[in-house]
């Protein structure tokens, strides 16, 4: 990893840089500099320090970007044509949403004016270039240019669109996706450990960096000064420069990345918000590193790097039967480098039990032997022995061990006290001990031994069929561990609750019973009001849990069996996630309760408002959608769910979203209504359509691929009640 020294640019240096840029522009305007020489020097400032303030930036951007002449003939002025364009409505919604939060310190009237100007600018460019397709995030870039250049921004945005952004505006996002995939090879070049860790953690697709790339970080950052500093760099660089910056961001925070759990949810969440935590000084360091990286690995070498990375990924995938468990890496880098990976092989469940019971029987046998041995000891015959010959002449040879102990005690006491009578008194007291005292000690020890055995066998994972073998937690605390996981057997896969309704063997049993989604006893209990007038905490979980060996139980990662890996790859395109892993999990699979003890013990008033839960889905995976419904019903107080409204946003070629889904919802203990759009309306319009027919006291909008935790609904309704 290359480290480049970073120094703070002082205020005086900023003034000096601004003066130099102004002088450079004046010399160019006076024709004292040739265009090529002027542009080279201006690019140098853009990369090294940026243009510092908007006065210099406004002039520099115009001179750097070869913008077309702004003639009225090039851009349409027909407002009716704007509104009739296929992208007008989406553009308007995106602009309104963005201008509610950004830029800061603007009045409502100023925001309204910016909104109208920005919509017109975007529509003019899209109408002029019919081959371009609008994407969400394009408006963020246009807004930044508008804030700096005002009314002069249109030709500049046009030029930047055709030179840098047109690759994002094709009919499909394939080229954008392919360009984004260069990120992992670049990370591998500068920090292979971090790249491999991310690949194992399931974020090798680098979706977290998509908004960084296509919006030039303006969608994820709120600091306008940092955004403009990055724009100074991007407009004079290759269009892939945001990828190089992203690689150095991950590299700079690699220790923090390695400290996260090696699973997609944790890594994706951290990486998605990573740019928001970077300060000005760190950004300058990252930019310098990115400039060095693009110099050592220019864009024309990325294809070769990507090819090498794919080969490396295949090697990682070949070891996918080994579940990579994240360590908590030390922040101290020296200690972190000393950590070595260990391969802990899964121990046989039967062997663990044999060894454990063998140790238990041995300890018990030793205790019984000591007890029997104590019966033969006559403590009244103990004498103070002063020579080795006296010891050998003892008639009671069975007490040899105890005599040795007493001799050692006497010698120890004599070493600490020069007076012989004190040691003699001590051993006289030993003679007075009765056999009953020794019996009490032995009986108590035996009792605690068997009590310990009972609790250890009750709570130890060694006696259960689990994927992770018993090992010292201390040995795994600071080290990355590779746990060898056997592929899931076919019989185990077939045993857990499946989502295909027509494959259930017991046709007389309802779907909710087969999937154990609703516990009637707890439901009845939850309706009882305590003497204090509050409902006891509703746990929402099943009394009978699934076997821990089932895929995904307890939130564990699912290991795809070798015979299903090809199917998993082929079906990934269906929903852009591993639908085979979802199909392997039970609909009512358990997930860890992350609430604190105070949250778990909180009680709510009985008169909470009801809610209508609205779920919009389009071509959703069967098992994920049914698991969403199962989770809602199983983890929620049923009396507060007024209804569930499902809006099918014109799903196609998914027959299971019709008959199978309708049969499933009939078995649920709540009212479920399914609306089906005849045309694709999108998420927001579909939600509004569901809200129009909702009759609950409140509205709750959920995605179609979620799982609820216990207590998720009560707190939401409680906050609503407090405001009423």
XYZ file of C-alpha atoms in Angstrom:
724
model
C 0.000 0.000 0.000
C 1.417 3.359 -1.030
C 1.166 6.202 1.469
C 1.430 9.755 0.235
C 2.130 12.526 2.711
C -0.756 14.909 3.204
C -0.388 18.458 4.504
C -3.042 20.902 5.479
C -3.436 23.788 3.112
C -3.384 26.833 5.311
C -5.556 29.861 4.810
C -2.614 31.793 3.397
C -1.947 28.996 0.933
C -5.582 29.152 -0.169
C -5.324 32.880 -0.832
C -2.080 32.314 -2.682
C -3.650 29.598 -4.836
C -6.653 31.790 -5.637
C -4.365 34.654 -6.666
C -2.338 32.325 -8.880
C -5.473 30.995 -10.594
C -6.816 34.510 -11.166
C -3.481 35.617 -12.589
C -3.417 32.561 -14.839
C -6.903 33.299 -16.180
C -6.043 36.974 -16.732
C -2.923 36.036 -18.674
C -4.982 33.705 -20.835
C -7.628 36.340 -21.485
C -4.853 38.767 -22.460
C -3.488 36.066 -24.785
C -0.198 35.871 -22.924
C -0.579 32.071 -22.648
C -1.160 29.492 -25.314
C -4.400 27.491 -24.909
C -2.622 24.175 -24.377
C -0.251 25.612 -21.779
C -3.108 27.371 -20.015
C -5.255 24.248 -19.915
C -2.383 22.125 -18.600
C -1.756 24.500 -15.706
C -5.455 24.792 -14.933
C -5.791 20.998 -14.823
C -2.836 20.908 -12.440
C -4.644 23.222 -10.014
C -7.898 21.263 -10.381
C -6.179 18.058 -9.305
C -3.798 19.406 -6.697
C -5.901 21.861 -4.685
C -9.163 22.465 -6.513
C -10.323 25.959 -7.410
C -10.916 26.973 -3.769
C -13.892 29.303 -4.321
C -16.803 29.592 -6.729
C -15.503 32.759 -8.361
C -12.433 30.967 -9.684
C -14.403 27.776 -10.209
C -17.014 29.459 -12.387
C -14.391 30.847 -14.749
C -12.241 27.726 -14.735
C -15.071 25.321 -15.484
C -16.165 27.363 -18.480
C -12.637 27.443 -19.843
C -11.878 23.783 -19.158
C -15.085 22.302 -20.539
C -15.494 22.537 -24.274
C -19.135 23.582 -24.199
C -21.172 24.068 -27.372
C -22.555 27.447 -28.310
C -25.694 28.217 -26.357
C -28.045 29.005 -29.209
C -31.802 28.907 -28.853
C -32.057 26.624 -31.867
C -30.319 23.745 -30.082
C -32.611 23.509 -27.063
C -36.376 23.288 -27.059
C -38.364 26.015 -25.314
C -41.715 24.254 -25.647
C -43.036 23.604 -22.127
C -45.728 21.295 -23.444
C -43.006 19.183 -25.003
C -41.295 18.995 -21.627
C -44.407 17.708 -19.886
C -45.164 15.174 -22.598
C -41.697 13.651 -22.397
C -41.541 10.142 -20.911
C -39.037 11.219 -18.252
C -40.707 14.450 -17.154
C -42.704 13.054 -14.243
C -39.815 11.034 -12.842
C -37.482 14.016 -13.184
C -39.929 16.291 -11.396
C -40.333 13.882 -8.467
C -36.572 13.412 -8.098
C -35.892 17.151 -8.186
C -38.572 17.910 -5.589
C -37.265 15.199 -3.271
C -33.657 16.372 -3.527
C -34.357 20.068 -3.077
C -36.154 19.396 0.192
C -32.810 18.575 1.831
C -30.149 20.122 -0.372
C -28.641 22.654 -0.627
C -28.865 23.900 2.966
C -29.685 27.467 4.027
C -32.021 28.167 1.112
C -35.443 29.746 1.538
C -38.601 28.114 0.189
C -38.864 30.639 -2.625
C -35.249 30.028 -3.645
C -35.793 26.287 -3.605
C -38.906 26.632 -5.737
C -36.996 28.710 -8.281
C -34.136 26.205 -8.353
C -36.643 23.405 -8.828
C -38.212 24.993 -11.909
C -34.849 25.876 -13.442
C -33.399 22.422 -12.867
C -36.353 20.601 -14.414
C -36.180 22.782 -17.533
C -32.409 22.247 -17.896
C -32.705 18.470 -17.652
C -35.612 18.303 -20.095
C -33.788 20.488 -22.638
C -30.811 18.127 -22.653
C -32.944 14.975 -22.848
C -35.024 16.368 -25.708
C -31.908 17.477 -27.589
C -30.234 14.082 -27.198
C -32.970 11.562 -27.860
C -30.529 8.685 -27.478
C -30.013 9.475 -23.791
C -32.124 7.912 -21.053
C -32.657 9.645 -17.734
C -31.435 7.888 -14.593
C -32.014 8.696 -10.936
C -28.966 10.660 -9.830
C -28.472 12.673 -13.010
C -30.435 15.506 -11.416
C -27.937 15.607 -8.508
C -25.071 16.354 -10.894
C -27.082 18.939 -12.815
C -28.040 20.668 -9.566
C -24.385 21.063 -8.564
C -23.505 22.750 -11.863
C -26.567 24.976 -11.552
C -25.519 26.151 -8.080
C -22.084 27.197 -9.353
C -22.764 28.452 -12.890
C -26.330 29.770 -12.574
C -27.904 30.522 -15.947
C -24.672 29.664 -17.797
C -24.755 26.017 -16.734
C -26.756 24.531 -19.637
C -23.960 24.227 -22.251
C -21.507 23.040 -19.582
C -23.899 20.323 -18.387
C -24.507 19.360 -22.007
C -20.787 18.932 -22.634
C -20.150 17.004 -19.400
C -23.126 14.767 -20.150
C -21.740 13.765 -23.531
C -18.152 13.344 -22.315
C -18.580 11.730 -18.885
C -22.191 10.800 -18.143
C -23.521 9.324 -21.385
C -22.290 5.883 -20.321
C -24.838 5.963 -17.492
C -27.668 7.027 -19.818
C -27.877 4.058 -22.160
C -31.055 1.951 -22.483
C -29.667 -0.529 -19.954
C -27.265 -0.210 -17.034
C -24.975 -2.954 -18.317
C -22.078 -0.651 -19.170
C -22.453 1.119 -15.837
C -22.440 -2.226 -14.065
C -19.363 -3.382 -15.977
C -17.538 -0.151 -15.149
C -18.484 -0.457 -11.493
C -16.989 -3.953 -11.373
C -13.527 -2.427 -11.860
C -13.679 -1.291 -8.242
C -12.844 -4.665 -6.692
C -9.766 -5.294 -8.909
C -8.460 -1.843 -7.943
C -9.003 -2.539 -4.252
C -7.234 -5.868 -4.723
C -4.215 -4.072 -6.209
C -3.735 -1.843 -3.184
C -5.162 -4.022 -0.398
C -5.730 -7.653 -1.329
C -6.693 -8.661 2.216
C -9.552 -6.171 2.281
C -10.712 -7.156 -1.219
C -10.847 -10.854 -0.349
C -12.656 -10.070 2.896
C -15.287 -8.042 1.032
C -15.721 -10.801 -1.539
C -16.248 -13.379 1.179
C -18.650 -11.017 2.910
C -20.912 -10.827 -0.139
C -20.257 -7.203 -1.175
C -18.058 -8.044 -4.155
C -20.818 -6.780 -6.442
C -20.023 -3.277 -5.004
C -23.625 -2.070 -5.254
C -22.853 0.163 -2.272
C -20.667 2.308 -4.577
C -23.268 2.756 -7.339
C -24.571 6.152 -6.077
C -20.964 7.280 -5.553
C -20.169 6.554 -9.169
C -23.218 7.773 -11.090
C -23.814 10.939 -9.012
C -20.182 11.922 -8.433
C -20.813 11.517 -4.687
C -23.316 14.398 -4.656
C -26.155 12.077 -3.630
C -24.370 10.755 -0.526
C -22.649 13.959 0.651
C -24.265 17.043 2.172
C -21.143 19.211 2.363
C -21.215 21.330 -0.802
C -17.557 22.366 -0.471
C -16.411 18.731 -0.558
C -18.723 17.973 -3.485
C -17.290 20.880 -5.483
C -13.733 19.810 -4.639
C -14.494 16.394 -6.112
C -16.122 17.965 -9.174
C -12.940 19.971 -9.814
C -11.133 16.650 -10.012
C -13.725 14.724 -12.019
C -14.268 17.227 -14.850
C -10.543 17.131 -15.760
C -10.137 13.359 -15.336
C -11.270 10.156 -16.987
C -14.926 9.309 -16.426
C -13.812 6.341 -14.265
C -12.047 8.614 -11.775
C -14.887 8.223 -9.199
C -14.069 4.490 -9.171
C -10.428 5.200 -8.308
C -11.561 7.520 -5.518
C -13.918 4.814 -4.235
C -11.066 2.289 -4.174
C -8.919 4.608 -2.086
C -11.823 5.353 0.278
C -12.163 1.648 1.031
C -8.394 1.271 1.304
C -8.085 4.213 3.692
C -10.699 2.699 6.009
C -9.661 -0.920 5.458
C -9.023 -1.552 9.164
C -12.579 -0.504 9.973
C -13.919 -2.661 7.134
C -12.003 -5.681 8.427
C -13.378 -5.094 11.912
C -16.966 -5.562 10.707
C -18.720 -8.914 10.625
C -17.945 -10.793 7.431
C -21.511 -10.787 6.141
C -23.272 -8.669 3.558
C -25.691 -6.720 5.762
C -23.020 -5.403 8.114
C -20.458 -4.596 5.415
C -22.954 -3.053 2.991
C -24.426 -0.783 5.649
C -21.015 0.465 6.768
C -19.664 0.996 3.253
C -22.794 2.761 1.990
C -22.440 5.585 4.517
C -18.647 5.659 4.604
C -18.146 8.883 2.531
C -20.302 10.871 4.954
C -17.751 10.316 7.754
C -14.737 11.712 5.878
C -13.377 15.151 6.802
C -11.699 17.704 4.513
C -8.138 16.682 5.353
C -8.861 13.015 4.712
C -10.523 13.822 1.389
C -7.355 15.560 0.219
C -5.314 12.503 1.178
C -7.745 10.204 -0.645
C -7.642 12.387 -3.773
C -3.827 12.292 -3.808
C -3.873 8.527 -3.461
C -6.475 8.218 -6.227
C -4.320 10.317 -8.575
C -1.363 8.050 -7.854
C -3.537 4.960 -8.375
C -4.839 6.074 -11.774
C -1.251 6.834 -12.770
C 0.010 3.370 -11.819
C -3.092 1.526 -13.052
C -4.575 3.603 -15.896
C -8.047 2.807 -17.285
C -6.642 0.845 -20.239
C -5.250 -1.757 -17.804
C -8.487 -2.358 -15.924
C -9.682 -5.150 -18.205
C -6.589 -7.200 -17.417
C -6.970 -6.476 -13.714
C -10.607 -7.508 -13.876
C -9.697 -10.771 -15.608
C -7.142 -11.584 -12.903
C -9.662 -10.705 -10.207
C -12.265 -13.070 -11.691
C -9.763 -15.926 -11.522
C -9.038 -15.041 -7.921
C -12.761 -14.973 -7.148
C -13.126 -18.482 -8.535
C -10.521 -19.685 -6.064
C -12.413 -17.954 -3.268
C -15.664 -19.482 -4.495
C -14.142 -22.961 -4.614
C -13.622 -22.688 -0.873
C -17.187 -21.489 -0.308
C -17.967 -24.649 1.667
C -15.919 -23.004 4.398
C -17.878 -20.333 6.214
C -15.690 -17.299 6.879
C -16.434 -15.971 10.339
C -15.437 -12.364 10.882
C -12.866 -11.505 13.518
C -12.868 -8.353 15.567
C -9.525 -7.135 14.295
C -7.435 -5.052 16.647
C -7.124 -1.433 15.675
C -3.419 -1.696 16.323
C -2.076 -2.541 12.910
C 0.979 -4.372 14.231
C -1.206 -6.717 16.229
C -3.597 -7.036 13.321
C -0.812 -8.261 11.040
C 0.111 -10.956 13.577
C -3.363 -12.472 13.434
C -3.393 -15.686 11.438
C -6.336 -17.590 10.078
C -7.165 -20.923 11.645
C -9.051 -23.786 10.128
C -11.308 -25.302 12.782
C -12.803 -28.501 11.429
C -16.278 -29.490 12.449
C -16.177 -32.053 15.206
C -18.426 -35.037 15.196
C -21.461 -34.631 17.433
C -21.259 -38.260 18.541
C -17.560 -38.031 19.357
C -18.168 -34.884 21.440
C -20.727 -36.705 23.555
C -18.491 -39.748 24.048
C -15.548 -37.614 25.171
C -17.701 -35.486 27.447
C -19.379 -38.442 29.150
C -16.015 -40.197 29.425
C -14.595 -37.272 31.381
C -17.720 -37.170 33.537
C -17.528 -40.892 34.402
C -13.815 -40.596 35.184
C -14.385 -37.702 37.586
C -17.289 -39.536 39.213
C -15.248 -42.739 39.597
C -12.388 -40.841 41.201
C -14.793 -39.238 43.669
C -16.260 -42.654 44.603
C -12.767 -44.084 45.068
C -11.832 -41.270 47.446
C -15.028 -41.808 49.399
C -14.395 -45.558 49.789
C -10.787 -44.863 50.723
C -11.885 -42.487 53.457
C -13.980 -45.250 55.035
C -10.831 -47.291 55.736
C -8.970 -44.458 57.461
C -8.846 -44.371 61.240
C -7.845 -40.847 62.089
C -7.252 -41.797 65.749
C -4.224 -43.853 64.679
C -2.464 -40.877 63.051
C 0.820 -40.135 64.775
C 3.482 -37.553 64.351
C 6.214 -39.330 62.420
C 9.758 -38.145 62.696
C 11.622 -40.483 60.412
C 11.276 -42.324 57.159
C 11.579 -45.694 58.926
C 8.566 -44.900 61.097
C 6.580 -44.211 57.937
C 7.491 -47.531 56.363
C 6.593 -49.435 59.546
C 2.997 -48.162 59.537
C 0.468 -50.976 59.569
C -2.114 -49.015 57.619
C -0.319 -48.890 54.270
C -3.520 -47.676 52.566
C -3.052 -44.317 54.275
C 0.363 -43.775 52.703
C -0.833 -40.832 50.629
C -2.397 -39.037 53.586
C 0.749 -39.501 55.710
C 2.826 -37.857 53.006
C 0.431 -34.897 53.013
C 0.694 -34.510 56.789
C 4.500 -34.683 56.679
C 4.585 -31.940 54.074
C 2.256 -29.798 56.161
C 4.436 -30.276 59.210
C 7.577 -29.373 57.316
C 5.860 -26.283 55.930
C 4.735 -25.156 59.362
C 8.200 -25.737 60.844
C 9.740 -23.605 58.109
C 7.552 -20.663 59.109
C 7.842 -21.161 62.859
C 10.920 -22.040 64.908
C 8.833 -23.213 67.848
C 8.122 -26.933 67.640
C 5.118 -26.906 69.991
C 3.028 -24.880 67.515
C 3.376 -27.555 64.818
C 2.727 -30.293 67.350
C -0.494 -28.576 68.379
C -1.547 -28.373 64.746
C -1.190 -32.089 64.166
C -2.875 -32.931 67.431
C -5.882 -31.094 66.092
C -5.700 -33.213 62.957
C -6.049 -36.302 65.131
C -9.288 -34.947 66.519
C -10.961 -34.807 63.136
C -13.838 -37.208 62.749
C -14.728 -39.293 59.747
C -18.042 -37.422 59.461
C -16.298 -34.197 58.470
C -14.530 -35.912 55.617
C -17.823 -37.460 54.503
C -19.489 -34.049 54.391
C -16.727 -32.693 52.166
C -16.901 -35.654 49.785
C -20.708 -35.665 49.572
C -20.761 -31.914 48.880
C -18.120 -32.273 46.170
C -20.048 -35.096 44.499
C -23.240 -33.033 44.563
C -21.592 -30.048 42.865
C -19.854 -32.252 40.300
C -23.094 -33.806 39.120
C -24.895 -30.449 39.250
C -22.189 -28.926 37.039
C -22.449 -31.858 34.647
C -26.205 -31.384 34.398
C -26.014 -27.684 33.509
C -23.085 -28.140 31.141
C -24.944 -30.854 29.244
C -28.065 -28.710 29.203
C -26.504 -25.576 27.735
C -23.409 -26.794 25.917
C -23.451 -26.788 22.115
C -21.350 -29.952 22.277
C -24.526 -31.957 22.855
C -26.438 -30.387 19.978
C -26.107 -30.771 16.251
C -24.735 -27.384 15.316
C -22.604 -26.110 12.484
C -20.009 -24.431 14.704
C -17.987 -26.909 16.796
C -17.254 -26.475 20.488
C -14.076 -24.551 21.003
C -12.689 -22.013 23.357
C -14.207 -18.631 22.714
C -11.020 -17.054 23.952
C -9.029 -18.710 21.189
C -11.388 -17.324 18.564
C -11.677 -13.856 20.011
C -8.929 -12.106 18.133
C -8.354 -14.400 15.168
C -10.138 -14.893 11.867
C -11.517 -18.398 11.714
C -12.413 -20.576 8.784
C -15.086 -23.032 9.846
C -15.513 -26.040 7.620
C -19.227 -26.525 7.018
C -20.549 -29.699 5.476
C -23.015 -29.251 2.613
C -26.637 -29.529 3.670
C -28.038 -32.969 3.063
C -31.028 -33.363 0.790
C -33.079 -34.946 3.550
C -32.486 -31.985 5.816
C -33.562 -29.582 3.091
C -36.762 -31.501 2.468
C -37.711 -31.623 6.145
C -37.995 -27.928 6.830
C -41.208 -26.001 6.006
C -41.369 -25.328 2.281
C -43.168 -22.546 0.495
C -44.704 -24.600 -2.333
C -48.299 -25.127 -1.248
C -48.891 -28.075 -3.554
C -45.970 -30.060 -2.075
C -47.252 -30.339 1.491
C -47.856 -33.938 2.437
C -50.589 -33.273 4.982
C -53.335 -31.580 2.982
C -55.646 -31.392 6.000
C -53.294 -29.119 7.893
C -53.496 -25.393 7.229
C -50.565 -23.488 5.842
C -50.193 -21.418 8.987
C -50.063 -24.602 11.073
C -47.569 -26.257 8.776
C -45.247 -23.260 8.977
C -45.852 -22.662 12.674
C -46.497 -18.984 12.006
C -49.110 -18.276 14.636
C -49.202 -19.262 18.263
C -52.807 -19.091 19.419
C -51.974 -19.478 23.096
C -49.718 -16.449 23.049
C -52.276 -14.527 21.041
C -54.954 -15.211 23.637
C -52.497 -14.341 26.384
C -51.588 -11.079 24.677
C -55.219 -9.946 24.765
C -55.438 -10.240 28.538
C -55.036 -6.973 30.376
C -53.083 -7.000 33.603
C -54.322 -5.407 36.802
C -52.245 -2.339 36.069
C -54.143 -1.727 32.831
C -51.246 -2.585 30.527
C -50.775 -5.408 28.082
C -47.903 -7.691 28.918
C -45.090 -7.692 26.400
C -46.114 -9.790 23.415
C -43.227 -11.973 22.399
C -44.514 -12.913 18.966
C -42.258 -15.952 18.652
C -43.157 -19.599 18.489
C -42.966 -21.811 21.516
C -41.486 -24.584 19.393
C -38.383 -23.374 17.616
C -36.976 -24.921 14.466
C -33.928 -27.184 14.766
C -30.772 -25.101 14.912
C -29.291 -27.147 12.062
C -31.823 -25.824 9.553
C -30.433 -23.324 7.032
C -30.539 -19.706 8.158
C -31.724 -20.377 11.708
C -30.639 -17.756 14.199
C -29.585 -15.452 11.376
C -26.729 -17.730 10.316
C -25.453 -17.548 6.777
C -26.807 -20.181 4.404
C -24.221 -22.435 2.783
C -25.388 -23.504 -0.660
C -24.920 -27.260 -1.261
C -22.562 -28.064 -4.104
C -25.322 -29.569 -6.263
C -27.334 -26.319 -6.050
C -24.550 -23.825 -6.791
C -25.164 -23.765 -10.545
C -28.879 -23.275 -9.997
C -28.141 -20.434 -7.573
C -26.004 -18.680 -10.191
C -28.644 -19.062 -12.895
C -31.513 -17.886 -10.698
C -29.622 -14.906 -9.290
C -30.880 -12.845 -12.238
C -34.508 -13.426 -11.238
C -34.383 -11.007 -8.299
C -30.729 -9.914 -8.094
C -30.233 -11.874 -4.886
C -29.679 -15.508 -3.966
C -33.211 -16.877 -4.244
C -31.960 -20.455 -3.756
C -30.669 -19.526 -0.292
C -34.073 -18.038 0.477
C -35.819 -21.201 -0.710
C -33.666 -23.334 1.601
C -34.738 -21.397 4.698
C -37.943 -22.037 6.611
C -40.636 -19.391 6.279
C -40.665 -18.955 10.053
C -36.908 -19.104 10.529
C -35.652 -17.574 13.750
C -33.639 -14.358 13.890
C -31.785 -12.920 16.846
C -33.563 -10.397 19.027
C -31.286 -7.340 19.061
C -33.305 -5.327 21.576
C -31.885 -4.253 24.901
C -33.281 -5.655 28.134
C -35.159 -2.404 28.788
C -36.888 -2.620 25.430
C -37.837 -6.237 26.033
C -39.423 -5.440 29.394
C -41.316 -2.364 28.200
C -45.104 -2.520 28.476
C -47.599 -0.717 26.275
C -51.122 0.593 26.890
C -53.889 -1.650 25.555
C -55.530 1.018 23.385
C -52.829 1.403 20.750
C -54.140 2.379 17.297
C -54.516 -0.261 14.617
C -52.578 -0.197 11.371
C -52.994 -1.122 7.732
C -49.781 -2.673 6.414
C -49.189 -1.916 2.723
C -46.745 -4.051 0.719
C -45.912 -3.365 -2.938
C -44.283 -6.138 -4.958
C -43.247 -6.695 -8.556
C -41.955 -10.089 -9.712
C -40.946 -10.805 -6.119
C -39.426 -14.161 -5.193
C -41.981 -16.619 -3.857
C -40.213 -17.633 -0.654
C -39.138 -14.082 0.222
C -42.663 -12.711 -0.165
C -44.243 -15.517 1.871
C -41.544 -15.145 4.532
C -42.391 -11.446 4.746
C -46.034 -12.265 5.487
C -45.049 -15.038 7.887
C -42.719 -12.719 9.769
C -45.305 -9.938 10.041
C -47.954 -12.264 11.443
C -45.578 -14.179 13.688
C -43.842 -11.155 15.212
C -46.779 -8.768 15.641
C -49.743 -8.483 18.033
C -52.561 -9.565 15.743
C -55.138 -7.278 17.358
C -53.194 -4.241 16.121
C -52.999 -5.400 12.492
C -56.241 -4.159 10.975
C -55.372 -5.509 7.529
C -52.548 -6.252 5.113
C -52.880 -4.696 1.658
C -50.671 -6.214 -1.038
C -50.280 -4.281 -4.295
C -49.036 -6.306 -7.265
C -47.358 -3.753 -9.537
C -48.029 -5.662 -12.753
C -45.897 -8.762 -12.144
C -45.332 -10.888 -15.250
C -44.459 -14.547 -15.773
C -44.731 -15.344 -12.064
C -47.672 -17.714 -11.694
C -46.921 -18.347 -8.020
C -47.815 -14.701 -7.316
C -51.382 -15.498 -8.280
C -52.955 -18.782 -7.201
C -50.279 -19.860 -4.729
C -50.192 -16.470 -3.022
C -53.972 -16.197 -2.845
C -54.235 -19.645 -1.267
C -51.518 -18.781 1.248
C -53.079 -15.530 2.485
C -56.446 -17.227 3.068
C -54.855 -19.207 5.889
C -53.438 -16.181 7.709
C -55.258 -14.984 10.857
C -55.511 -11.408 9.519
C -57.440 -9.842 6.671
C -55.337 -9.677 3.498
C -56.385 -7.857 0.335
C -54.510 -8.126 -2.961
C -54.671 -5.345 -5.559
C -53.281 -5.960 -9.026
C -52.194 -3.082 -11.275
C -52.927 -3.518 -14.959
C -49.986 -1.225 -15.815
C -46.658 -0.648 -14.079
C -47.114 2.371 -11.781
C -43.939 2.297 -9.712
C -43.399 2.089 -5.981
C -44.817 5.426 -4.825
C -47.975 5.391 -6.940
C -48.652 1.790 -5.965
C -48.292 2.675 -2.292
C -50.710 5.555 -2.740
C -53.145 3.203 -4.421
C -52.981 0.883 -1.440
C -53.360 3.798 0.973
C -56.570 4.898 -0.747
C -58.441 1.756 0.306
C -56.819 1.354 3.733
C -59.194 1.588 6.712
C -56.820 1.185 9.684
C -56.010 3.968 12.140
C -52.467 4.262 10.770
C -50.545 3.264 7.641
C -47.389 1.128 7.685
C -45.400 0.695 4.459
C -43.097 -2.330 4.209
C -40.959 -3.784 1.440
C -41.766 -7.193 0.017
C -38.550 -8.853 1.220
C -38.232 -8.104 4.934
C -38.278 -9.959 8.242
C -39.693 -8.417 11.409
C -38.171 -8.587 14.866
C -40.204 -8.958 18.061
C -41.629 -5.665 19.257
C -41.209 -3.860 15.933
C -44.837 -2.729 15.659
C -45.714 -1.780 19.226
C -43.124 0.973 19.472
C -44.269 2.556 16.199
C -47.898 2.570 17.275
C -46.976 3.803 20.748
C -45.223 6.869 19.303
C -48.303 7.631 17.205
C -50.537 7.318 20.259
C -48.387 9.744 22.271
C -48.869 12.435 19.601
C -52.639 12.073 19.548
